[in-house]
Coordinates of C-alpha atoms and ligand atoms in Angstrom, one line a residue:
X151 CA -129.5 -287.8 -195.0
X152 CA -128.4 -285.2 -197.9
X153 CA -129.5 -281.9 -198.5
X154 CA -131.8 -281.6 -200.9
X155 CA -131.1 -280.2 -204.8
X156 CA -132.8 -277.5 -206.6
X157 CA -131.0 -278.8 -209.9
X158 CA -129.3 -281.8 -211.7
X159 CA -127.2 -281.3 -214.9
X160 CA -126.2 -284.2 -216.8
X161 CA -122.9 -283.5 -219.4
X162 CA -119.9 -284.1 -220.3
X163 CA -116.3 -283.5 -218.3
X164 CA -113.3 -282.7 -220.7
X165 CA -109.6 -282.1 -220.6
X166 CA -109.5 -279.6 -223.3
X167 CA -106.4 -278.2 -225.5
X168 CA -107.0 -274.6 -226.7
X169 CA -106.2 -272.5 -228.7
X170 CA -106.8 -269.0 -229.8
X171 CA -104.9 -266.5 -231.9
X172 CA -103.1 -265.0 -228.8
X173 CA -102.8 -268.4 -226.7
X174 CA -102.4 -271.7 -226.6
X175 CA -103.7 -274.1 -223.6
X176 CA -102.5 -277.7 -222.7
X177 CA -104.8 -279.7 -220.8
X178 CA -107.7 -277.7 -218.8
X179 CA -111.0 -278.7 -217.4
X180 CA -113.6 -278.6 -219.9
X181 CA -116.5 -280.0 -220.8
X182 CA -120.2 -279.3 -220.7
X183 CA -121.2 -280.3 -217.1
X184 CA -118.2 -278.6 -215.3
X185 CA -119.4 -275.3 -217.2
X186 CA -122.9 -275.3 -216.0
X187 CA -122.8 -276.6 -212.5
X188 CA -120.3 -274.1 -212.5
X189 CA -122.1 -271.2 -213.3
X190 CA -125.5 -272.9 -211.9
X191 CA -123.6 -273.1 -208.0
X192 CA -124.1 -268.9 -207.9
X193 CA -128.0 -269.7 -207.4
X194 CA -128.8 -273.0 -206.3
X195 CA -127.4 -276.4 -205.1
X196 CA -127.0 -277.8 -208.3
X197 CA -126.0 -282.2 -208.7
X198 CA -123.6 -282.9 -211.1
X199 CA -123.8 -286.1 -213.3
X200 CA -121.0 -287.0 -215.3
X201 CA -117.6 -289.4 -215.5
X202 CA -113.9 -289.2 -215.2
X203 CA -111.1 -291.7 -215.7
X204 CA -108.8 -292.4 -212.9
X205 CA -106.3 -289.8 -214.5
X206 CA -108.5 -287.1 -213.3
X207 CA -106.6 -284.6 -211.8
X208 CA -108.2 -283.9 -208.1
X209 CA -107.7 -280.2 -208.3
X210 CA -110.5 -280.2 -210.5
X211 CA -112.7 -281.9 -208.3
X212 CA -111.2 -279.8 -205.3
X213 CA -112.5 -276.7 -207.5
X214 CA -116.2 -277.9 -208.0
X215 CA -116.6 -279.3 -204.5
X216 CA -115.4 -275.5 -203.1
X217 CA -118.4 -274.0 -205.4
X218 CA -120.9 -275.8 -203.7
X219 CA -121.7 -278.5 -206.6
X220 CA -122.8 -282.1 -205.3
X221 CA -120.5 -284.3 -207.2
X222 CA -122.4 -287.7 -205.9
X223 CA -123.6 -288.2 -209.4
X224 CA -119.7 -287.9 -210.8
X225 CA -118.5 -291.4 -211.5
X226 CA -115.1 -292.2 -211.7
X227 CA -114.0 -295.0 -214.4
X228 CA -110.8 -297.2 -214.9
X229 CA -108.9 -295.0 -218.2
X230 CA -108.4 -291.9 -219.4
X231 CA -110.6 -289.1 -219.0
X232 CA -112.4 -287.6 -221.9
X233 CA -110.1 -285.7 -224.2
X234 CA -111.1 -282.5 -227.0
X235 CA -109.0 -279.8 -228.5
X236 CA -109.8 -277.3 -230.7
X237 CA -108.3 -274.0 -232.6
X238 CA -110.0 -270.9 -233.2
X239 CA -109.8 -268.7 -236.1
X240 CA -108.5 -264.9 -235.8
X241 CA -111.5 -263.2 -235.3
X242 CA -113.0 -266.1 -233.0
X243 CA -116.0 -266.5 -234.0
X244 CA -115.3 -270.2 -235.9
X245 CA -113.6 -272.9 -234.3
X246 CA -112.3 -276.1 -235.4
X247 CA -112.2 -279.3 -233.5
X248 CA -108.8 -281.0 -233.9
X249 CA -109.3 -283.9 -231.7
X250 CA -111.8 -285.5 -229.9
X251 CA -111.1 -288.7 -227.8
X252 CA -113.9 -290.0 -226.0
X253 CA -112.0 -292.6 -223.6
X254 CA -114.5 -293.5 -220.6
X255 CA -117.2 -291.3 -222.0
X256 CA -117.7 -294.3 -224.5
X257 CA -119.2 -296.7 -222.8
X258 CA -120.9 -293.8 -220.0
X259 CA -124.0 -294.5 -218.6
X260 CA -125.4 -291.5 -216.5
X261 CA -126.8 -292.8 -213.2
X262 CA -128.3 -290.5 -210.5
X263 CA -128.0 -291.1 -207.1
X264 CA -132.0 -291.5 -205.4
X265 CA -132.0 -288.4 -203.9
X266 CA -131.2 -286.7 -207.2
X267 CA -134.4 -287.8 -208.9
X268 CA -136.8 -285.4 -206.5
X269 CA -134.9 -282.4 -207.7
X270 CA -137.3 -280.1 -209.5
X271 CA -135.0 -278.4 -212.3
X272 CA -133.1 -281.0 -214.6
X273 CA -130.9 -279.8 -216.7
X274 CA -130.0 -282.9 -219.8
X275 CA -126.1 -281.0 -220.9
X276 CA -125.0 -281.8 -224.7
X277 CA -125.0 -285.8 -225.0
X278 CA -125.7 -288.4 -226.9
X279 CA -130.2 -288.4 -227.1
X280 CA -130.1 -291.8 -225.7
X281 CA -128.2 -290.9 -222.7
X282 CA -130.2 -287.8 -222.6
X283 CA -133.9 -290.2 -222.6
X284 CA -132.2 -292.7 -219.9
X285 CA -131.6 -289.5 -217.6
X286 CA -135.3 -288.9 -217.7
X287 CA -136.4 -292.2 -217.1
X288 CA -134.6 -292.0 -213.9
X289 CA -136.0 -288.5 -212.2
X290 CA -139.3 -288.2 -210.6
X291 CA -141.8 -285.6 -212.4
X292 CA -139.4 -282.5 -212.9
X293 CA -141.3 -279.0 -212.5
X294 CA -138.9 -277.9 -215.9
X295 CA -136.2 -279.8 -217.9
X296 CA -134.4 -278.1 -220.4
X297 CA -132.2 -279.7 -223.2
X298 CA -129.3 -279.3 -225.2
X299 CA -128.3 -280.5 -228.2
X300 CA -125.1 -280.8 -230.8
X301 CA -124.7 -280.8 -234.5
X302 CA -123.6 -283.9 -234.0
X303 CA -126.2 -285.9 -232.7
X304 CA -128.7 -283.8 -235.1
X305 CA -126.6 -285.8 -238.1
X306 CA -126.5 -289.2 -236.4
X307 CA -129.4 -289.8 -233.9
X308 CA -132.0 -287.4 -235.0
X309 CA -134.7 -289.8 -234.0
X310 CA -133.7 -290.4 -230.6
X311 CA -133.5 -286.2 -230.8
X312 CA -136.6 -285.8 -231.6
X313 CA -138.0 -287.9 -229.0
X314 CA -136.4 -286.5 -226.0
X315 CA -137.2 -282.9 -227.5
X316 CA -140.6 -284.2 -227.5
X317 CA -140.7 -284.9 -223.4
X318 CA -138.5 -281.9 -222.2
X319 CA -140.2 -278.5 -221.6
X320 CA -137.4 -276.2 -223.6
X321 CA -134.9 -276.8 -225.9
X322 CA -131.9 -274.8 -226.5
X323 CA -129.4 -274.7 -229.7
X324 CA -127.7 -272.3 -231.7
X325 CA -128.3 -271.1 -234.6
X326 CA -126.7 -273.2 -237.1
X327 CA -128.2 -276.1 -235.2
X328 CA -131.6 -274.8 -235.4
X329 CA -131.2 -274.6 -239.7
X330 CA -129.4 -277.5 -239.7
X331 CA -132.3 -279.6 -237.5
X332 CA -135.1 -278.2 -239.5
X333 CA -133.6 -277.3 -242.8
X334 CA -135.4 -273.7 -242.1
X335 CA -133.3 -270.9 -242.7
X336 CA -135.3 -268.5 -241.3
X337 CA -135.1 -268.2 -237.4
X338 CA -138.6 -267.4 -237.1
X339 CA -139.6 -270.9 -238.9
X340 CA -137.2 -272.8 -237.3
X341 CA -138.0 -272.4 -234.1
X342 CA -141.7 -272.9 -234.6
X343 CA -140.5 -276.2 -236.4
X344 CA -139.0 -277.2 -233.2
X345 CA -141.6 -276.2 -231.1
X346 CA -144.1 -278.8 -233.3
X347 CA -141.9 -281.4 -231.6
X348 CA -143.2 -280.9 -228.6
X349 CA -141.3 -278.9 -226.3
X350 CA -143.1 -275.3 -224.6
X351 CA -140.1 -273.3 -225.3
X352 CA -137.1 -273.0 -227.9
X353 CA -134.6 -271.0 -226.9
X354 CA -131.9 -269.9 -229.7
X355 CA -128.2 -268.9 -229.2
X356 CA -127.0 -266.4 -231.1
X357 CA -123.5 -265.9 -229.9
X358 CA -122.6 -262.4 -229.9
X359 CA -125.3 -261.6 -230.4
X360 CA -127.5 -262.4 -227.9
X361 CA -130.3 -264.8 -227.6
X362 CA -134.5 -265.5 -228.9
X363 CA -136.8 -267.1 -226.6
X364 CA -139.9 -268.4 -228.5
X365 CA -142.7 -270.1 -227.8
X366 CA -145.7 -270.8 -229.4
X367 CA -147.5 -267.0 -229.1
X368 CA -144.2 -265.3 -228.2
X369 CA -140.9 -264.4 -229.1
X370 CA -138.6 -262.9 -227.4
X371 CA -134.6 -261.5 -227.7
X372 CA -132.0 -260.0 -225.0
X373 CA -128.7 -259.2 -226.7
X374 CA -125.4 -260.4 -224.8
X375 CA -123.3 -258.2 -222.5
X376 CA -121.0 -255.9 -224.8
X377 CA -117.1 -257.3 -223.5
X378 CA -114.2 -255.0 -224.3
X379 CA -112.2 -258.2 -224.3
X380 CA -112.7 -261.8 -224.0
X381 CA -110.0 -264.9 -223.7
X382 CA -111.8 -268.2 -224.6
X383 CA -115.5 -268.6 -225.8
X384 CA -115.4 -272.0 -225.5
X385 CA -118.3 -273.1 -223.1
X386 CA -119.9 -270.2 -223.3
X387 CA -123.1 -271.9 -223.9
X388 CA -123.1 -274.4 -221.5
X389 CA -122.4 -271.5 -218.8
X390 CA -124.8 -269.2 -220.3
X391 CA -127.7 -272.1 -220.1
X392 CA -126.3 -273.5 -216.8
X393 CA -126.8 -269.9 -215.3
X394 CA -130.4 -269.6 -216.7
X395 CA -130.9 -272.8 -215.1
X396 CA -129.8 -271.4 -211.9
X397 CA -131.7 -268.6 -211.7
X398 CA -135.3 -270.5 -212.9
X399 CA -134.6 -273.0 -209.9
X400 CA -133.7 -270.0 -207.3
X401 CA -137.2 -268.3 -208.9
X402 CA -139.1 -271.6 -208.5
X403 CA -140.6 -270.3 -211.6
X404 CA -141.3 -272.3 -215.0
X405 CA -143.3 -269.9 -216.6
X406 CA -142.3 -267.4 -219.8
X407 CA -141.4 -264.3 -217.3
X408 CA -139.4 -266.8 -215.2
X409 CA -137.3 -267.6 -218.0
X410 CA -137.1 -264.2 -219.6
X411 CA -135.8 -262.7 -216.5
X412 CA -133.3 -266.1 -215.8
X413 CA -131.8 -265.5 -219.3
X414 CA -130.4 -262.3 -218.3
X415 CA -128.5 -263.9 -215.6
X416 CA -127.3 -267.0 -217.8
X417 CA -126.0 -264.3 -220.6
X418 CA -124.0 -262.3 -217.3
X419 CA -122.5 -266.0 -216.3
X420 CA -121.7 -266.5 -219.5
X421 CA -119.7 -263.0 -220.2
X422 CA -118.1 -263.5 -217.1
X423 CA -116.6 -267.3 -218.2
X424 CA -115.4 -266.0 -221.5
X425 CA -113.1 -263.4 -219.9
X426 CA -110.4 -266.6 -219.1
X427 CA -109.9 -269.8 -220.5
X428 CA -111.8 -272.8 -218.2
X429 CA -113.6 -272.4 -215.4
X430 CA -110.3 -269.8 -214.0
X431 CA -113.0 -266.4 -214.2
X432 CA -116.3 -268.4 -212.7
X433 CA -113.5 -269.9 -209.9
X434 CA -112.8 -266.5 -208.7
X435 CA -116.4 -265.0 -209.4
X436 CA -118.8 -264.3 -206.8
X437 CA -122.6 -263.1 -206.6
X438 CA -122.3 -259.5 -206.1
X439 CA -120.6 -259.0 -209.4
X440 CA -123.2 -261.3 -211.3
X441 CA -126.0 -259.0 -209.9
X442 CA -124.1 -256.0 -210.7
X443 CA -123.6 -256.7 -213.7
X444 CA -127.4 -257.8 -214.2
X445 CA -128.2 -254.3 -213.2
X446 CA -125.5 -252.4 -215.4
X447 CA -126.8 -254.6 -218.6
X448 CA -130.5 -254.4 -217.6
X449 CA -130.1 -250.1 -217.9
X450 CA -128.7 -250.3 -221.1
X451 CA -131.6 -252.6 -222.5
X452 CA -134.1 -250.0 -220.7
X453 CA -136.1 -247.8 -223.0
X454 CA -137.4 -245.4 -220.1
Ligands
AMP168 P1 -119.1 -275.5 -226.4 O1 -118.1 -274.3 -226.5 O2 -120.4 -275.1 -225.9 O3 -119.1 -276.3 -227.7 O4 -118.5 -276.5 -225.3 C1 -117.2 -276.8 -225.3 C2 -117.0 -278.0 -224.3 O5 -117.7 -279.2 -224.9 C3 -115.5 -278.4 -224.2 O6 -115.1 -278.0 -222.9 C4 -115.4 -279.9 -224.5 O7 -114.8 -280.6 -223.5 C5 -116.9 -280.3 -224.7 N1 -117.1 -281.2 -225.9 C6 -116.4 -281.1 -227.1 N2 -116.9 -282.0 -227.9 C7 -117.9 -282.7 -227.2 C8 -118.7 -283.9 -227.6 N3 -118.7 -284.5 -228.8 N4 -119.6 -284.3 -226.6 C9 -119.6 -283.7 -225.4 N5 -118.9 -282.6 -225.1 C10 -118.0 -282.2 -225.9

């Protein structure tokens, strides 16, 4: 018999190739899913669902299995596993994807072991909508699912978008994503497009600059946690929603004030992971510096 899970997240598992103006990076773990379960393990036992191809390097999995993460749900196909590099510009803030190579993310087909399907918090990572609707056609009655989303399936499978967005209870994106989905420029009007969809919550990232909750009578921001320095931004957002996700399953909340206070901990997760490239700052991170850095960040958004 397996312990039970507080939270599934369904994603992707990359090699990546980095590089930012100071440093370059051959071949580190990437991808969506290892990010969030990564930053998800501080708070709950969180299942993993994703593939690899048989060229997957077991340190990785050695890594992941040593945070806590249930990696039942990882499958492991004949090739190569997926490939993506990308450059950033000097000041960081764009990036440009050089290469992408799918390999056995291609033909994935996300299937969760039975005793994932009870877990209350589902987390649906950045794939393809379709993959994304099969996941929840699989779980049984989820207290809260939240779902992410790419500029890329916004272009190509906006209806199958739509229709997950529709069944999920929050959606998160970044900015561009959110003008780009609804053609609304303003923030405000986006995310109240977004929110006709169907979902309770929109939840908008806004990089450096912190994050906007909104819901149908609410709205609500939290900037992010000022960093001297930072290494590598990449997967920031899948840390930064993987740690929300964490802390809403630990709360057993679903409610607005559940999420308000989880986002705090998904933006300290996240400004932890940016300080090195991959998962090398979450590997080495533990609770007491997450919650000390909650409190450090929660004094300097204090009015009193
Ligand atoms: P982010 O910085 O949030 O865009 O996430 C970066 C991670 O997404 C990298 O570690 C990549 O391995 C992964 N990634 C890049 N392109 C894709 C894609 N088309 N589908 C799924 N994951 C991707």
């Amino acid at each position: 018999m397996k312990s039970s899970l507080e939270l599934v997240i369904v994603g992707s598992i990359g090699i990546d190739t980095i590089e930012t103006p100071r440093e370059k990076r051959i071949e580190i773990l990437g991808g969506s899913v290892s990010y969030a379960c990564a930053a998800a393990s501080f708070f709950v036992k969180t299942g993993m669902v994703g593939v690899v191809g048989t060229d997957f390097p077991a340190e990785h999995r050695a890594l992941w299995k040593r945070m806590g993460i249930d990696l039942s749900g990882l499958q492991v196909e004949e090739g190569k596993t997926f490939r993506w590099s990308g450059v950033y510009e000097e000041n960081m803030d764009n990036r440009q994807t050089l290469s992408t190579d799918l390999n056995v993310f291609e033909t994935f087909s996300p299937e969760l072991p039975e005793y994932y399907r009870d877990a209350p918090y589902l987390f649906l990572g950045n794939i393809a909508p379709a993959l994304q609707l099969h996941v929840l056609e699989q779980v049984h009655s989820p207290k809260f699912v939240l779902i992410d989303t790419m500029d890329l399936w916004i272009n190509i499978a906006r209806a199958e978008l739509v229709e997950v967005v529709g069944k999920c209870d929050m959606l998160t994106l970044n900015e561009s994503e959110a003008r780009l989905f609804t053609g609304a420029d303003c923030l405000n009007e986006a995310a109240a497009a977004l929110l006709e969809m169907g979902p309770r919550f929109v939840l908008i990232k806004k990089g450096e600059s912190g994050s906007m909750l909104v819901s149908r009578e609410t709205s609500f921001s939290i900037p992010a946690f000022k960093l001297a320095d930072f290494k590598d931004p990449t997967g920031a957002g899948d840390t930064f929603a993987g740690g929300l996700m964490g802390a809403l399953a630990e709360s057993g909340l679903a409610d607005e004030e559940g999420i308000r206070q989880a986002m705090v901990y998904g933006g300290i997760t996240a400004s932890f992971g940016v300080e090195e490239f991959s998962l090398e700052r979450l590997a080495t991170l533990d609770r007491t510096q997450i919650d000390a850095r909650a409190e450090i960040f929660r004094a300097t958004c204090s009015a009193d």
